Amino acid sequence: MEFMSDVLGSGTASRPSLFELFAQEKMASLFKPALVYALSIYAQRYPRYLLRLVNRQDEAFALLMLMVERHYLRKFGSSFSENIYGLKRASTDSARTGRKLGGRDVTKSLVLLVVVPYLKAKLDLLYERHGGGGAAVAFLFSNRGRTPSDNADLAATPPLATRLRTWIREAFLASYPYLHAAYHLLPLGYSLAYLLGRTRYYSPWLHLMGLEIQRMTHEDYADQQNLALGGFASGDGPLGRDGTPLQRVRHLLAWLTELPLNLLNVILPTSVLFFRFLEWWYASDLYKASKYLPIPPAPAPLKPHPEGFQIPDDPLVCPVCRESRTNPAVLPSSGYACCYPCLHKYVELNRRCPVTWIPAQTDQVAHLYSST
């Protein structure tokens, strides 16, 4: 990544390359599908507890990411996906250079990281429900679209509230494809400008907030490790603080509550690596070889019935006609080979094997391949 950043002429070691920014953005976009998939799988096993959560998956994911992103922005100065890639957010205001994100920066970042994607997902769903979707592409390249005047041919004039709702719906369907295109094209333009070194902002949202993305320094990594461990790295853990025993217990409980969030940037990549290893293991020949059991020995042959046809000494002789076997056939239920005409006729008349007297049907008679 650093080599590619130098090739692109970043000019500073703190400026991340476009590939790093794309990677963290791609990872952030994969959180929701992965979580929804896992939630839907477990909801099939525990529908009583998780079905409502699946039905409100957008809200559940937004609340979860609001908690996670708020923690990482306040404590480490970066979003969760940015922190995984060793990136941080810094103010472009020269008077605030080197300082941590303020409360307003955290709030604005949360709005653009959580609230805006949530509203965008709801607008997409609303557009699909009211007749958008595939027609949006054709609408962008045509002059035809639905307008409020399309309802002029109604026999009776609808009430004002109905006409207002219809007008809002049609206006939304007409304008949303352009808003959707601008939502994706504007960041693309900023990415190209960032790639060419024309701007320090990777996206228009960062430009609005006055923040830029930088690489974490060695000091940032040391501070993050100390913060993630609750001060143990510097000898200032929750149990080492001054105060009454009750205050120490409160500090310990708060530290234990934050510890999973602090280590989430380590737990998630490790879990992904572990699941990738399991995927490789289950698809490998080693797992298939360990899964297969040894082939059991062949079962003992069935004994002939005392009143049935006796087995001749020569294995090439048919037990029914006592002549050399021709066009061999067998009943899978007994395993004794006979001539096909002899065996088929006997089973058709007696509904059983001629040797063992095991019940059989004519459709069970199977031909055998013989090289002689």
mmCIF file of C-alpha atoms in Angstrom, residues 146-148 166-176:
data_model
loop_
_atom_site.group_PDB
_atom_site.id
_atom_site.type_symbol
_atom_site.label_atom_id
_atom_site.label_comp_id
_atom_site.label_asym_id
_atom_site.label_seq_id
_atom_site.Cartn_x
_atom_site.Cartn_y
_atom_site.Cartn_z
ATOM 1 C CA ARG A 146 -45.414 9.724 -14.809
ATOM 2 C CA THR A 147 -46.638 13.160 -13.843
ATOM 3 C CA PRO A 148 -49.564 14.338 -11.747
ATOM 4 C CA THR A 166 -50.277 11.503 -5.581
ATOM 5 C CA TRP A 167 -48.300 14.606 -6.507
ATOM 6 C CA ILE A 168 -45.679 13.906 -3.823
ATOM 7 C CA ARG A 169 -45.407 10.289 -4.934
ATOM 8 C CA GLU A 170 -44.995 11.180 -8.595
ATOM 9 C CA ALA A 171 -42.525 13.955 -7.813
ATOM 10 C CA PHE A 172 -40.484 11.538 -5.719
ATOM 11 C CA LEU A 173 -40.477 8.891 -8.450
ATOM 12 C CA ALA A 174 -39.449 11.487 -11.019
ATOM 13 C CA SER A 175 -36.626 13.072 -9.006
ATOM 14 C CA TYR A 176 -35.180 10.153 -7.064
#
